[in-house]
mmCIF file of C-alpha atoms in Angstrom:
data_model
loop_
_atom_site.group_PDB
_atom_site.id
_atom_site.type_symbol
_atom_site.label_atom_id
_atom_site.label_comp_id
_atom_site.label_asym_id
_atom_site.label_seq_id
_atom_site.Cartn_x
_atom_site.Cartn_y
_atom_site.Cartn_z
ATOM 1 C CA MET O 1 0.008 0.130 -0.278
ATOM 2 C CA THR O 2 1.157 3.510 -0.981
ATOM 3 C CA ARG O 3 -0.056 6.709 0.099
ATOM 4 C CA SER O 4 0.581 9.147 -2.055
ATOM 5 C CA THR O 5 -0.701 13.369 -1.342
ATOM 6 C CA ARG O 6 -0.785 15.151 -4.415
ATOM 7 C CA PHE O 7 -0.033 18.941 -3.599
ATOM 8 C CA PRO O 8 -2.652 21.766 -5.925
ATOM 9 C CA ARG O 9 -1.017 24.092 -8.183
ATOM 10 C CA LEU O 10 0.752 26.901 -6.370
ATOM 11 C CA VAL O 11 0.220 30.845 -7.418
ATOM 12 C CA PRO O 12 3.979 31.531 -8.464
ATOM 13 C CA LEU O 13 5.915 33.431 -6.054
ATOM 14 C CA ALA O 14 8.953 36.430 -6.506
ATOM 15 C CA ALA O 15 11.137 34.633 -8.406
ATOM 16 C CA THR O 16 14.346 32.844 -7.335
ATOM 17 C CA GLY O 17 17.507 32.184 -8.300
ATOM 18 C CA LEU O 18 17.924 27.986 -9.459
ATOM 19 C CA THR O 19 20.335 27.681 -7.229
ATOM 20 C CA ALA O 20 18.464 29.393 -4.418
ATOM 21 C CA VAL O 21 16.164 26.985 -5.282
ATOM 22 C CA ALA O 22 17.766 24.009 -5.356
ATOM 23 C CA LEU O 23 19.398 24.701 -1.991
ATOM 24 C CA SER O 24 16.245 25.560 0.088
ATOM 25 C CA LEU O 25 15.346 21.988 -0.648
ATOM 26 C CA SER O 26 17.558 20.705 1.493
ATOM 27 C CA LEU O 27 15.396 20.244 4.293
ATOM 28 C CA ALA O 28 18.068 21.141 6.882
ATOM 29 C CA ALA O 29 17.281 24.791 5.559
ATOM 30 C CA CYS O 30 13.880 24.622 5.469
ATOM 31 C CA SER O 31 11.874 26.417 8.439
ATOM 32 C CA SER O 32 8.796 24.409 8.750
ATOM 33 C CA SER O 33 7.496 21.237 10.035
ATOM 34 C CA ASP O 34 4.892 18.464 9.588
ATOM 35 C CA SER O 35 3.610 15.716 8.146
ATOM 36 C CA GLY O 36 5.054 13.369 6.417
ATOM 37 C CA SER O 37 5.140 10.688 3.410
ATOM 38 C CA ALA O 38 6.331 9.353 -0.002
ATOM 39 C CA ASP O 39 6.538 7.010 -3.140
ATOM 40 C CA PRO O 40 7.352 4.219 -4.176
ATOM 41 C CA ALA O 41 10.292 3.900 -6.739
ATOM 42 C CA SER O 42 10.358 0.887 -8.009
ATOM 43 C CA THR O 43 13.782 -0.597 -7.394
ATOM 44 C CA GLU O 44 13.327 -2.958 -10.662
ATOM 45 C CA SER O 45 16.597 -4.035 -13.098
ATOM 46 C CA SER O 46 19.238 -3.588 -10.411
ATOM 47 C CA GLN O 47 22.958 -5.524 -11.234
ATOM 48 C CA SER O 48 26.260 -4.531 -9.282
ATOM 49 C CA VAL O 49 28.407 -2.395 -11.496
ATOM 50 C CA THR O 50 31.823 -0.656 -10.377
ATOM 51 C CA ILE O 51 31.982 0.263 -6.650
ATOM 52 C CA GLU O 52 33.744 3.364 -5.724
ATOM 53 C CA SER O 53 34.618 4.253 -2.473
ATOM 54 C CA SER O 54 35.866 6.654 -0.560
ATOM 55 C CA ALA O 55 37.530 3.746 1.367
ATOM 56 C CA ASP O 56 38.844 0.370 0.152
ATOM 57 C CA ALA O 57 34.893 -0.845 -1.126
ATOM 58 C CA ALA O 58 31.316 0.737 -0.423
ATOM 59 C CA GLN O 59 29.145 -1.903 0.420
ATOM 60 C CA ALA O 60 24.835 -1.658 -0.320
ATOM 61 C CA PRO O 61 23.233 -2.984 2.692
ATOM 62 C CA ASP O 62 21.083 -6.314 2.467
ATOM 63 C CA GLY O 63 18.500 -6.455 0.569
ATOM 64 C CA ALA O 64 19.670 -2.815 -1.585
ATOM 65 C CA ALA O 65 20.831 -2.972 -5.280
ATOM 66 C CA VAL O 66 22.557 -0.703 -7.530
ATOM 67 C CA PRO O 67 21.233 -0.386 -10.859
ATOM 68 C CA GLU O 68 23.292 -0.719 -14.344
ATOM 69 C CA GLY O 69 24.947 2.898 -15.049
ATOM 70 C CA PHE O 70 24.993 3.407 -10.706
ATOM 71 C CA THR O 71 27.850 2.993 -8.937
ATOM 72 C CA LEU O 72 27.875 3.226 -5.047
ATOM 73 C CA VAL O 73 30.109 5.587 -3.617
ATOM 74 C CA GLU O 74 30.829 5.488 0.596
ATOM 75 C CA VAL O 75 29.854 9.120 2.444
ATOM 76 C CA PRO O 76 32.502 8.436 5.345
ATOM 77 C CA GLU O 77 30.123 11.207 7.735
ATOM 78 C CA TYR O 78 27.406 8.215 8.307
ATOM 79 C CA GLY O 79 28.454 5.247 7.301
ATOM 80 C CA ILE O 80 25.908 4.555 4.432
ATOM 81 C CA SER O 81 26.715 4.148 0.515
ATOM 82 C CA VAL O 82 24.582 5.788 -1.928
ATOM 83 C CA ALA O 83 24.271 4.741 -5.774
ATOM 84 C CA VAL O 84 24.986 7.625 -8.441
ATOM 85 C CA PRO O 85 25.533 8.007 -12.036
ATOM 86 C CA SER O 86 28.348 6.608 -13.414
ATOM 87 C CA ASP O 87 29.629 9.291 -15.770
ATOM 88 C CA TRP O 88 29.049 11.804 -12.999
ATOM 89 C CA GLU O 89 31.814 13.244 -10.683
ATOM 90 C CA THR O 90 31.404 12.781 -7.009
ATOM 91 C CA LEU O 91 32.994 14.773 -4.271
ATOM 92 C CA THR O 92 33.021 13.590 -0.590
ATOM 93 C CA SER O 93 35.808 14.789 2.374
ATOM 94 C CA ALA O 94 37.498 11.855 1.237
ATOM 95 C CA ASN O 95 38.497 12.946 -1.932
ATOM 96 C CA ALA O 96 37.883 16.915 -1.072
ATOM 97 C CA SER O 97 41.746 17.745 -1.739
ATOM 98 C CA ASP O 98 41.700 16.829 -4.874
ATOM 99 C CA THR O 99 42.160 20.531 -6.463
ATOM 100 C CA GLU O 100 41.204 19.604 -10.085
ATOM 101 C CA LEU O 101 37.600 17.480 -9.184
ATOM 102 C CA VAL O 102 36.699 20.627 -7.114
ATOM 103 C CA ALA O 103 37.012 23.333 -9.719
ATOM 104 C CA ARG O 104 35.037 20.807 -12.039
ATOM 105 C CA VAL O 105 32.752 20.636 -9.756
ATOM 106 C CA ALA O 106 32.280 24.201 -8.763
ATOM 107 C CA LYS O 107 32.123 25.818 -12.251
ATOM 108 C CA ALA O 108 30.145 23.379 -13.194
ATOM 109 C CA ARG O 109 28.076 24.288 -9.869
ATOM 110 C CA ASP O 110 28.534 28.219 -10.457
ATOM 111 C CA MET O 111 29.867 27.900 -7.622
ATOM 112 C CA SER O 112 33.439 29.071 -6.290
ATOM 113 C CA GLU O 113 35.654 25.996 -4.967
ATOM 114 C CA ASP O 114 35.786 27.231 -1.413
ATOM 115 C CA GLU O 115 32.123 27.335 -0.695
ATOM 116 C CA VAL O 116 32.254 24.027 -2.586
ATOM 117 C CA ILE O 117 34.148 22.908 0.481
ATOM 118 C CA ALA O 118 32.623 24.907 2.776
ATOM 119 C CA ASP O 119 28.934 23.130 2.014
ATOM 120 C CA LEU O 120 30.441 19.506 2.360
ATOM 121 C CA GLU O 121 30.313 20.363 6.225
ATOM 122 C CA ASP O 122 26.098 20.404 6.332
ATOM 123 C CA ARG O 123 26.098 18.456 2.563
ATOM 124 C CA PRO O 124 29.401 15.690 2.799
ATOM 125 C CA LEU O 125 28.043 14.131 -0.907
ATOM 126 C CA LEU O 126 27.539 15.818 -4.226
ATOM 127 C CA SER O 127 27.605 14.233 -7.398
ATOM 128 C CA ILE O 128 26.912 16.061 -10.615
ATOM 129 C CA ASP O 129 27.053 16.171 -14.496
ATOM 130 C CA THR O 130 30.377 17.945 -14.691
ATOM 131 C CA ALA O 131 30.363 17.465 -18.880
ATOM 132 C CA ALA O 132 26.295 18.490 -19.292
ATOM 133 C CA GLU O 133 26.131 20.758 -22.211
ATOM 134 C CA GLY O 134 24.820 24.312 -21.609
ATOM 135 C CA ASP O 135 24.079 26.875 -18.922
ATOM 136 C CA PHE O 136 22.679 23.692 -16.137
ATOM 137 C CA ALA O 137 24.360 20.950 -15.003
ATOM 138 C CA PRO O 138 22.031 17.632 -13.013
ATOM 139 C CA TYR O 139 23.583 17.271 -9.741
ATOM 140 C CA LEU O 140 22.617 15.613 -6.070
ATOM 141 C CA VAL O 141 23.557 16.387 -2.810
ATOM 142 C CA LEU O 142 22.808 14.250 0.457
ATOM 143 C CA SER O 143 22.651 15.157 3.983
ATOM 144 C CA ARG O 144 21.559 13.633 7.253
ATOM 145 C CA ILE O 145 18.131 15.688 9.067
ATOM 146 C CA ASP O 146 17.981 14.904 13.185
ATOM 147 C CA ASP O 147 15.760 15.971 15.418
ATOM 148 C CA ASP O 148 13.157 15.747 12.615
ATOM 149 C CA GLY O 149 10.864 12.843 13.137
ATOM 150 C CA PRO O 150 11.223 9.292 11.004
ATOM 151 C CA LEU O 151 10.699 11.015 7.612
ATOM 152 C CA PRO O 152 9.817 14.425 6.601
ATOM 153 C CA SER O 153 6.724 15.653 7.565
ATOM 154 C CA GLU O 154 4.221 16.645 4.593
ATOM 155 C CA ASP O 155 2.778 20.038 6.111
ATOM 156 C CA LYS O 156 7.129 20.415 5.577
ATOM 157 C CA MET O 157 6.825 19.400 1.617
ATOM 158 C CA GLN O 158 4.321 21.831 1.399
ATOM 159 C CA SER O 159 6.206 24.462 2.519
ATOM 160 C CA LEU O 160 8.857 23.969 0.066
ATOM 161 C CA ALA O 161 7.161 23.680 -2.613
ATOM 162 C CA GLU O 162 5.430 27.001 -1.895
ATOM 163 C CA LEU O 163 8.893 28.283 -1.022
ATOM 164 C CA ASN O 164 9.590 27.674 -5.176
ATOM 165 C CA ALA O 165 7.140 28.125 -6.471
ATOM 166 C CA ALA O 166 6.389 24.367 -7.568
ATOM 167 C CA GLU O 167 3.621 24.266 -10.499
ATOM 168 C CA THR O 168 3.381 20.472 -9.338
ATOM 169 C CA SER O 169 4.177 18.809 -6.161
ATOM 170 C CA GLU O 170 3.673 15.155 -5.019
ATOM 171 C CA LEU O 171 4.609 13.241 -2.114
ATOM 172 C CA GLU O 172 4.699 9.471 -1.581
ATOM 173 C CA GLN O 173 5.468 6.844 0.843
ATOM 174 C CA THR O 174 7.553 3.775 -0.476
ATOM 175 C CA THR O 175 10.239 2.040 1.164
ATOM 176 C CA SER O 176 14.179 1.722 0.434
ATOM 177 C CA GLY O 177 16.002 -0.909 -1.408
ATOM 178 C CA SER O 178 16.872 -2.224 2.448
ATOM 179 C CA GLY O 179 13.428 -1.803 3.508
ATOM 180 C CA ALA O 180 13.437 1.354 5.284
ATOM 181 C CA ASP O 181 10.838 3.018 5.289
ATOM 182 C CA ALA O 182 10.600 5.684 3.138
ATOM 183 C CA SER O 183 9.207 8.951 1.125
ATOM 184 C CA LEU O 184 9.597 10.295 -2.669
ATOM 185 C CA PHE O 185 8.909 14.114 -2.651
ATOM 186 C CA THR O 186 9.090 15.511 -7.014
ATOM 187 C CA MET O 187 8.214 18.450 -8.022
ATOM 188 C CA ASN O 188 8.716 20.984 -11.023
ATOM 189 C CA ALA O 189 9.611 24.244 -11.140
ATOM 190 C CA SER O 190 10.302 26.985 -13.987
ATOM 191 C CA ASP O 191 12.867 29.366 -14.686
ATOM 192 C CA ASP O 192 12.670 31.881 -17.856
ATOM 193 C CA GLY O 193 10.708 29.227 -19.476
ATOM 194 C CA VAL O 194 12.341 25.774 -19.103
ATOM 195 C CA GLN O 195 11.586 23.534 -16.283
ATOM 196 C CA TYR O 196 13.599 22.222 -13.688
ATOM 197 C CA ASN O 197 12.433 18.566 -12.032
ATOM 198 C CA PHE O 198 13.295 17.991 -8.591
ATOM 199 C CA SER O 199 13.243 15.260 -5.920
ATOM 200 C CA ALA O 200 14.002 14.463 -1.653
ATOM 201 C CA VAL O 201 14.380 11.307 -1.495
ATOM 202 C CA SER O 202 14.133 10.705 2.119
ATOM 203 C CA VAL O 203 14.738 7.387 4.131
ATOM 204 C CA SER O 204 14.358 7.089 8.066
ATOM 205 C CA GLU O 205 17.727 5.832 10.351
ATOM 206 C CA GLY O 206 15.548 5.763 12.833
ATOM 207 C CA ASP O 207 12.101 7.271 15.419
ATOM 208 C CA ASP O 208 14.216 10.985 14.629
ATOM 209 C CA ALA O 209 16.391 10.848 12.039
ATOM 210 C CA TYR O 210 16.563 10.827 8.075
ATOM 211 C CA ILE O 211 18.834 11.085 5.170
ATOM 212 C CA THR O 212 17.821 13.007 2.325
ATOM 213 C CA THR O 213 19.018 13.001 -1.436
ATOM 214 C CA VAL O 214 18.137 15.606 -3.158
ATOM 215 C CA VAL O 215 17.871 15.306 -7.008
ATOM 216 C CA VAL O 216 18.547 18.588 -9.256
ATOM 217 C CA SER O 217 17.751 17.827 -13.144
ATOM 218 C CA ASP O 218 16.088 19.377 -16.322
ATOM 219 C CA SER O 219 14.662 16.208 -17.883
ATOM 220 C CA ALA O 220 11.862 14.258 -15.720
ATOM 221 C CA GLN O 221 13.228 11.059 -16.429
ATOM 222 C CA GLN O 222 16.640 11.491 -15.871
ATOM 223 C CA ALA O 223 15.690 13.327 -12.078
ATOM 224 C CA GLN O 224 13.280 9.312 -11.493
ATOM 225 C CA GLU O 225 15.813 7.196 -12.603
ATOM 226 C CA VAL O 226 18.554 9.161 -10.743
ATOM 227 C CA SER O 227 16.126 8.992 -7.659
ATOM 228 C CA GLU O 228 14.629 5.437 -8.120
ATOM 229 C CA ALA O 229 18.430 4.393 -7.958
ATOM 230 C CA VAL O 230 19.575 5.788 -4.536
ATOM 231 C CA LEU O 231 16.064 4.886 -3.249
ATOM 232 C CA ALA O 232 16.885 1.077 -4.717
ATOM 233 C CA SER O 233 20.948 1.560 -3.071
ATOM 234 C CA LEU O 234 19.735 2.270 0.434
#
C-alpha cells in the first residue's frame, strides 16, 4: 500500500534563482514542519556495477541494489553508501583534497571552490554531471536531518513547494532497497521558461533522523531514474 499526496498547483511566487531553489530543497534549510509521506520508486532492473569508495569498498545494505549505469559511493560521515550516476563526478570529504575535481565541480555548480568545500560540512556528498552542455548541470546532494522525526512531514514538503513556486508537487510513502521506511517528494518549477525537476529521497534512520538525497535535473525522466537508483541502494 502506498499513500500519495498530490499538492495543488501553486501560484508562482517572486522569482527565485535556481541556486536558491536547489539549496532550499535541502531540508535542513527549510524552516517548516509536520506530517510525512512519500512515493514508491521502482527498484527493478538492478545489477552489480562499478564500486567507487572513499575507503576500500562501498557496500549496499542487505536487500539494497545498484542499478546498471550507477556507482556506489561511500559517505564516510554517515557510514552509508549511495548510488550515483557512473558518468557524474562525485565529491566527498574523502576526495576533497583533489583540487582539479573541486574546480570542475565548482564550475559546473556555478559556485566558488571555497563554497563547494564549505557545503560539504552540511551535505557531505555532491555528485554532478560536469560534462553537461548548456547552462545547467544536473546534480544531487545528500545530507542527514536530525531531530525532525523519522521522515519529512507533509506540511514541511508543502511549505517547500510553496517556497519554490512549484507548478506541481507530489509526496508518496515507500520503502528503500533495504526495507527502511522512506518517502519520495517530487516537484517541478520553471525559470525563464525552462522546466526544472526536483526530488527529495528520504530514508528513515530511526525515530528522529533521516537521510535525504536531493536530485535536481532539467529532465523529468533523469530525475526519476536517479531518484529510484538512490532509493534502491539505501
